[in-house]
Structures are given as C-alpha cells and as structure tokens.
PDB file of C-alpha atoms in Angstrom:
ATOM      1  CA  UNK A   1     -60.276   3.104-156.184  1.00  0.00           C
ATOM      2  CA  UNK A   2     -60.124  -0.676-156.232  1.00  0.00           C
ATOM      3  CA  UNK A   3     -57.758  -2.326-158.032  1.00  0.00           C
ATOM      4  CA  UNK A   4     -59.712  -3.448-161.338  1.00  0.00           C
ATOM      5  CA  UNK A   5     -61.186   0.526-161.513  1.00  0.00           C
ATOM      6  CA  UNK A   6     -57.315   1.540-161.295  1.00  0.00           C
ATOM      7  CA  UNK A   7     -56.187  -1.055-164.116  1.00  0.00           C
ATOM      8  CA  UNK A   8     -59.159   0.111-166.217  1.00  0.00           C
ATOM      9  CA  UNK A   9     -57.674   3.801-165.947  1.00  0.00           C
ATOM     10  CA  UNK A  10     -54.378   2.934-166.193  1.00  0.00           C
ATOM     11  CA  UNK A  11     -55.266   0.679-169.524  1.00  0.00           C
ATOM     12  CA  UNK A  12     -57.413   3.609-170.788  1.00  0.00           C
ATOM     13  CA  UNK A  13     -54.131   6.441-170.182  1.00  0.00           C
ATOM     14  CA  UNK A  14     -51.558   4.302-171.346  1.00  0.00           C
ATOM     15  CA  UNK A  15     -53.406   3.384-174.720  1.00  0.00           C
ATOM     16  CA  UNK A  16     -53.564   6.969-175.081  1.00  0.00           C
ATOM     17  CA  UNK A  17     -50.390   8.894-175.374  1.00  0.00           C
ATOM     18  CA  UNK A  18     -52.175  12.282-175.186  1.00  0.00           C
ATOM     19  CA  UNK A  19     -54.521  11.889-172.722  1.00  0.00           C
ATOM     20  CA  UNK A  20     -51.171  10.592-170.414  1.00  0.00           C
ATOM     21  CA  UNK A  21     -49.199  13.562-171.001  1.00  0.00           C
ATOM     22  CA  UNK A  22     -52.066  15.765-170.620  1.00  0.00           C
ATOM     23  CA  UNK A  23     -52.747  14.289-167.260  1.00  0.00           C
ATOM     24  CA  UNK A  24     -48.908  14.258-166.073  1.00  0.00           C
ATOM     25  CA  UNK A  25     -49.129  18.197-167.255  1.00  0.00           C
ATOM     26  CA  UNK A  26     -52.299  18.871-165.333  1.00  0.00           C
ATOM     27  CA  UNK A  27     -50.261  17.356-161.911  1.00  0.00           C
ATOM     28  CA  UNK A  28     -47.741  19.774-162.287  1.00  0.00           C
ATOM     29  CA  UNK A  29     -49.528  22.652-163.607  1.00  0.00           C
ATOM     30  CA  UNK A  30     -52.188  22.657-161.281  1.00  0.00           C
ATOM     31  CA  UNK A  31     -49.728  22.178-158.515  1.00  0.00           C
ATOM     32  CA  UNK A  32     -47.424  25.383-160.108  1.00  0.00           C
ATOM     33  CA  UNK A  33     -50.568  27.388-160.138  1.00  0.00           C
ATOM     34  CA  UNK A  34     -51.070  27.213-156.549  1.00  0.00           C
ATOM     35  CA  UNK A  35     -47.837  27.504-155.126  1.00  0.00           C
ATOM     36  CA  UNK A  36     -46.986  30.616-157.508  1.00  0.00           C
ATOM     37  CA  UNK A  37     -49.759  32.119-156.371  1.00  0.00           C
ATOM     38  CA  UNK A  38     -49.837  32.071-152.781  1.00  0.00           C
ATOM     39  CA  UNK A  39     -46.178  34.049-152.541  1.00  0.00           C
ATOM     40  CA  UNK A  40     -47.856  36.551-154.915  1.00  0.00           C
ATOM     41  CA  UNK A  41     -50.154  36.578-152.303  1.00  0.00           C
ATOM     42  CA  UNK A  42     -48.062  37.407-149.369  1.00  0.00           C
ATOM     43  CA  UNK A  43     -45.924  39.905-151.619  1.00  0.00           C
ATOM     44  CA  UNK A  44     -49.305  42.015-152.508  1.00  0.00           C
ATOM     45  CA  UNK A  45     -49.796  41.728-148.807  1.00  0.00           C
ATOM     46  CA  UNK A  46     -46.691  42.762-148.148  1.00  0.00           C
ATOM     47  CA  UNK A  47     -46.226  45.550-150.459  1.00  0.00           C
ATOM     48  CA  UNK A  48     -49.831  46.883-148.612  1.00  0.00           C
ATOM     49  CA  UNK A  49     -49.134  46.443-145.419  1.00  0.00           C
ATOM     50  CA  UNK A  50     -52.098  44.440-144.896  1.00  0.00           C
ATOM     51  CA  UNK A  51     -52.685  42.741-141.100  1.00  0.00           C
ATOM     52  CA  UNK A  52     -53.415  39.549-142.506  1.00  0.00           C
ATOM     53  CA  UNK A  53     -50.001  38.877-144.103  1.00  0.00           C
ATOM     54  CA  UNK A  54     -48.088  37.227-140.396  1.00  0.00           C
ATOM     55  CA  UNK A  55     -51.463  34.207-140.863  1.00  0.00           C
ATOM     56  CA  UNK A  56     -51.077  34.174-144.382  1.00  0.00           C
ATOM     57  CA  UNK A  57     -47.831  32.751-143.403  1.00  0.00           C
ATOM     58  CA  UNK A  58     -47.961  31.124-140.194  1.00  0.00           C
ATOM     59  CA  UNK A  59     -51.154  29.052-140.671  1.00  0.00           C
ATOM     60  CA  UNK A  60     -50.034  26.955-143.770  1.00  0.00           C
ATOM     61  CA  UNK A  61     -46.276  26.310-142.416  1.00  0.00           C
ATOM     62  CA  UNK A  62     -48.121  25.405-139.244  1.00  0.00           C
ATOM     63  CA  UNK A  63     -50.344  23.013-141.256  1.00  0.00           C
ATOM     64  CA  UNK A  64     -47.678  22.079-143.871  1.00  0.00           C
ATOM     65  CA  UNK A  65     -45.311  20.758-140.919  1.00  0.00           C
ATOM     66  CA  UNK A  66     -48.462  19.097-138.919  1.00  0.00           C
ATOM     67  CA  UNK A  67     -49.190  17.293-141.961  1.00  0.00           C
ATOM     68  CA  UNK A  68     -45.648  16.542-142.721  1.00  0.00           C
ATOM     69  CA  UNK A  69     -45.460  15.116-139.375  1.00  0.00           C
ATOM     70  CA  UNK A  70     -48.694  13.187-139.600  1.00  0.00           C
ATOM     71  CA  UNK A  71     -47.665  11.367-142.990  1.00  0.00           C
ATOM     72  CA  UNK A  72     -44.606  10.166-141.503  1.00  0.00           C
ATOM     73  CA  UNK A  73     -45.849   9.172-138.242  1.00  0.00           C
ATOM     74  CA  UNK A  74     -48.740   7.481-140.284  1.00  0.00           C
ATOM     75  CA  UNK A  75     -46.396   6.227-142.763  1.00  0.00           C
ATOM     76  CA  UNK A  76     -49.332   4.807-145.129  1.00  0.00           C
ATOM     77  CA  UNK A  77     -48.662   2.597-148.376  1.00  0.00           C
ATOM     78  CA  UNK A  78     -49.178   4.438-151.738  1.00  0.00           C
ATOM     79  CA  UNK A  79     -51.659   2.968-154.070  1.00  0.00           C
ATOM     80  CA  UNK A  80     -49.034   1.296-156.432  1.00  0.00           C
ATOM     81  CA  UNK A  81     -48.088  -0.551-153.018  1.00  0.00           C
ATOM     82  CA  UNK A  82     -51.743  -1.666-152.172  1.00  0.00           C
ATOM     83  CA  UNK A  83     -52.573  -2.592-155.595  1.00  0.00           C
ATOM     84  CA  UNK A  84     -49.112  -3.484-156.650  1.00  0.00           C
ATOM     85  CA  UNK A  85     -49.637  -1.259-160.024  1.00  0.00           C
ATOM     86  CA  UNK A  86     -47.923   0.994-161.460  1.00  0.00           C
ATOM     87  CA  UNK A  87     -49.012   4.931-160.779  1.00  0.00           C
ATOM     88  CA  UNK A  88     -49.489   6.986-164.043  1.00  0.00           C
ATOM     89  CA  UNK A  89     -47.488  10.023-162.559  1.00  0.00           C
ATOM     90  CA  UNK A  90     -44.006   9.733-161.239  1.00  0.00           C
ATOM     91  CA  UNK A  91     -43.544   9.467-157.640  1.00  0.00           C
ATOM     92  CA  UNK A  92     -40.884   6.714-156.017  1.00  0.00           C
ATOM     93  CA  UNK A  93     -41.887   7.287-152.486  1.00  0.00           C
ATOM     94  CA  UNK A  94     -44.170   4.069-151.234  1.00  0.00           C
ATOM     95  CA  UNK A  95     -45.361   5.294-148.167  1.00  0.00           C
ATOM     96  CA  UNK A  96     -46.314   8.242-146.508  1.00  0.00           C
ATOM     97  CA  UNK A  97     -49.152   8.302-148.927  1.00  0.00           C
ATOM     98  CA  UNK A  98     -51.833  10.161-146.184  1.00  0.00           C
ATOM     99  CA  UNK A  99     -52.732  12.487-146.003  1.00  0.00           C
ATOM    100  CA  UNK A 100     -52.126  14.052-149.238  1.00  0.00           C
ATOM    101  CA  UNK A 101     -49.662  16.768-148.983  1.00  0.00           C
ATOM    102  CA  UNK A 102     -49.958  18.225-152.279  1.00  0.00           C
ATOM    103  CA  UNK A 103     -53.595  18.889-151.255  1.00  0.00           C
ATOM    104  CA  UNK A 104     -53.371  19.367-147.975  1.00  0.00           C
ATOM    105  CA  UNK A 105     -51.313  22.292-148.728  1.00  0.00           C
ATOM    106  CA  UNK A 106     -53.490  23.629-152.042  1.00  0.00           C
ATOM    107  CA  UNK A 107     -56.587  23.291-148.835  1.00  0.00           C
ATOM    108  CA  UNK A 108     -54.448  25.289-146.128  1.00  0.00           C
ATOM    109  CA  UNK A 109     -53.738  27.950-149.208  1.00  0.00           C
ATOM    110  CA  UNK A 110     -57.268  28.092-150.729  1.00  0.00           C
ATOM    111  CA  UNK A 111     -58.207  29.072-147.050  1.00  0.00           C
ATOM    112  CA  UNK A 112     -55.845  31.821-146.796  1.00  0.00           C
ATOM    113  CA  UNK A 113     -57.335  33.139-149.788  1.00  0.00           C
ATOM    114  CA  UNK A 114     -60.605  32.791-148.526  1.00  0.00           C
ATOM    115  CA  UNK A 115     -59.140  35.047-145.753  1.00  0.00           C
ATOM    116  CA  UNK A 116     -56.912  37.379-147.581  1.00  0.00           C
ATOM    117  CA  UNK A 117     -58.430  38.124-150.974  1.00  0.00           C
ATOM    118  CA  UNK A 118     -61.917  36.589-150.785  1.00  0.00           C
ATOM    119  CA  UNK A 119     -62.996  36.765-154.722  1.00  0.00           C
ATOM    120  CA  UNK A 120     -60.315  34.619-155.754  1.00  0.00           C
ATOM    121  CA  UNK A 121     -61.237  31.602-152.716  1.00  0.00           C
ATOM    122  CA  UNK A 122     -63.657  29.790-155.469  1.00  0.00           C
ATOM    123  CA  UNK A 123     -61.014  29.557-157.852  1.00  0.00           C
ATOM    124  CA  UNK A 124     -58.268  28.026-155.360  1.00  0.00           C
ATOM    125  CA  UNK A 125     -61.182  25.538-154.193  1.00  0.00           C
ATOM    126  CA  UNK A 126     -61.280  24.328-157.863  1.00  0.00           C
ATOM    127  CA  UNK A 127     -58.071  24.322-158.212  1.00  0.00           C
ATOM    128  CA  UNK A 128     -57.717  22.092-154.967  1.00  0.00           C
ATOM    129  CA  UNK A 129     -60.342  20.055-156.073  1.00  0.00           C
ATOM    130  CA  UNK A 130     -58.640  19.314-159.650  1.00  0.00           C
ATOM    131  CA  UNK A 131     -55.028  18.370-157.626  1.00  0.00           C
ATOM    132  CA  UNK A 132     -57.008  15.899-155.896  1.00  0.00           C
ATOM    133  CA  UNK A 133     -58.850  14.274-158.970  1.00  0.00           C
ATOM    134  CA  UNK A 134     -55.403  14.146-160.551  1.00  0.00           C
ATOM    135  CA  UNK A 135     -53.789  12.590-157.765  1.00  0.00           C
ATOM    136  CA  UNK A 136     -56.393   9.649-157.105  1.00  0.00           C
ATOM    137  CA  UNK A 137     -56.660   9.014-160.984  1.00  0.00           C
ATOM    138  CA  UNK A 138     -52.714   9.133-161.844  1.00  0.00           C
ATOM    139  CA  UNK A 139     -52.232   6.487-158.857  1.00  0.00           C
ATOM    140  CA  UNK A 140     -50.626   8.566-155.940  1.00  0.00           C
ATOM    141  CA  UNK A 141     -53.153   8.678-153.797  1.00  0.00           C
ATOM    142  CA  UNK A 142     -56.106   6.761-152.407  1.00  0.00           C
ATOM    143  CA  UNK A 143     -59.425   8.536-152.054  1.00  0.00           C
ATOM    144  CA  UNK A 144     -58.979   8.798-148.717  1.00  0.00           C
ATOM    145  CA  UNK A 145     -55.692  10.367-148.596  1.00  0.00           C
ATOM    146  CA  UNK A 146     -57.227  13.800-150.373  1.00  0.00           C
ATOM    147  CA  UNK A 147     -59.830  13.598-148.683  1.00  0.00           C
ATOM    148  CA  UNK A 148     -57.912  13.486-145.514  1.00  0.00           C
ATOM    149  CA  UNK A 149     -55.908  16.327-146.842  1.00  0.00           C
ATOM    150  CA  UNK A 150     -58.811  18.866-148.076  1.00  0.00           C
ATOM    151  CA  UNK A 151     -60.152  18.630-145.068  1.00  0.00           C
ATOM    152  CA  UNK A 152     -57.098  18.819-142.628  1.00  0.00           C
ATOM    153  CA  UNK A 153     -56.102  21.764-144.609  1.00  0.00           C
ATOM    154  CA  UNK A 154     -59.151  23.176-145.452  1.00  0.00           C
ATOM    155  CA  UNK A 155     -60.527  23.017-141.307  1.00  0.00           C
ATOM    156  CA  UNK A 156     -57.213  24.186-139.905  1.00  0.00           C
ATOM    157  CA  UNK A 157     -56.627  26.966-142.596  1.00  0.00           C
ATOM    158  CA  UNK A 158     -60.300  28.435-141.724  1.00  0.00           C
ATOM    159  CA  UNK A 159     -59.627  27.662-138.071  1.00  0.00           C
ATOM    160  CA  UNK A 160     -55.849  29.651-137.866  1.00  0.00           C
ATOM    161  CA  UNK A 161     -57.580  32.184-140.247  1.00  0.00           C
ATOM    162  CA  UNK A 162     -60.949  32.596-139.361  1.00  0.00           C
ATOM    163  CA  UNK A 163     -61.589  31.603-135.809  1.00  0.00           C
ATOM    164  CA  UNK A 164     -57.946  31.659-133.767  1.00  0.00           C
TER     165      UNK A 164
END
C-alpha cells in the first residue's frame, strides 16, 4: 500500500469510531482464535496418543524461531516508518516488520492442521488470510511482509509436516 491508499484508509477508520474498534478487535480476535486453538490441538493429540503430536510441535517452534531470526537479521522498517503515518493498530516496534510473524505463525499452524485434523485446515487458511488483511490495512505490515510470512509458514509447515 502506497502512501496516499494508506491515508485514504486511515482517513476512512478514523472518521469512523466503529469501524476502528471493530478492526483493532478483529487483530486480536483473529490472532486469539488461532493461538487458542492450536494448544487445543496438541492437548486432543495428546490426550489420543496420536503420532503426529512431536511435529505438531516441533515444526512451528522450528518456523516460529527461523522467522524470529529472519526479522531481526532483516530488521525491515514498519509501514508507519516508510510512510511516516500513523498505523491504526498499536504496535511501537519500527522495524523488524518482515516477515510477518503474526502470520507467519497463523501459516506454520494452519499447516499443522492441515496435517493433524484435516477438516478444520480451510478454516485456519481463512483465518490466516483475515490476520493478514488486518495487518496490511491497520498499518503494521506491508503487503509484502504477509506475504512473505504465509508463505514461509505455509511451505515450511507442509514441508516439516508433509514431506520431512
């Protein structure tokens, strides 16, 4: 997003109390869906007994640390930097903006569902999807940064799961 698109959100959400709060909700709600999830997850695999539990738990801390890693090697200017705008969620940090970890990590997740307990994959991937929207649109992230991060976490969660 360039930076007259951005003010033209940011405009549009500020104007509009509700539609602000309702996106700052969606940030943290989506997010709270997916990470409540996943240790329900491992606990149902758990309680089973089921083979797949030690990747459900290796192959995102593998990925989450990678990524972690990445961003701060990277160490790649936020959007309110770039654009020198405000964001319309809360985040101090300034750098360290890609890949997207909050995505990255809903990707690496939505794979291990994939792998785990198949019928609910489709609704983590929309789930994932939504984070990223959020993120680009409140200001957090540039395009490329959830990109980045679906894909990092979406080709090395299938990979660890899937393939390794």
């Amino acid at each position: 997003m360039n930076r007259r698109r951005y003010q033209a959100v940011y405009r549009w959400f500020t104007a509009r109390p509700r539609a602000l709060a309702a996106l700052r909700t969606a940030d943290k709600l989506l997010a709270l869906l997916v990470y409540a999830a996943y240790p329900l997850l491992l606990l149902w695999l758990a309680l089973h007994r089921n083979h797949r539990l030690l990747r459900a738990v290796l192959v995102p801390a593998a990925v989450f640390v990678a990524g972690t890693v990445l961003r701060a090697a990277l160490n790649r200017p936020r959007p309110t930097v770039v654009l020198g705008l405000p964001s319309l969620l809360k985040k101090e940090k300034q750098g360290e903006s890609f890949p997207s970890r909050h995505v990255l990590s809903a990707a690496v997740i939505t794979a291990v569902f994939f792998y785990a307990a198949p019928p609910l994959g489709p609704v983590l991937a929309v789930i994932t999807l939504l984070i990223a929207l959020v993120r680009v649109i409140g200001g957090v992230h540039f395009v490329k940064d959830v990109t980045a991060g679906a894909l990092l976490g979406g080709a090395l969660g299938w990979l660890g799961c899937f393939v390794l």
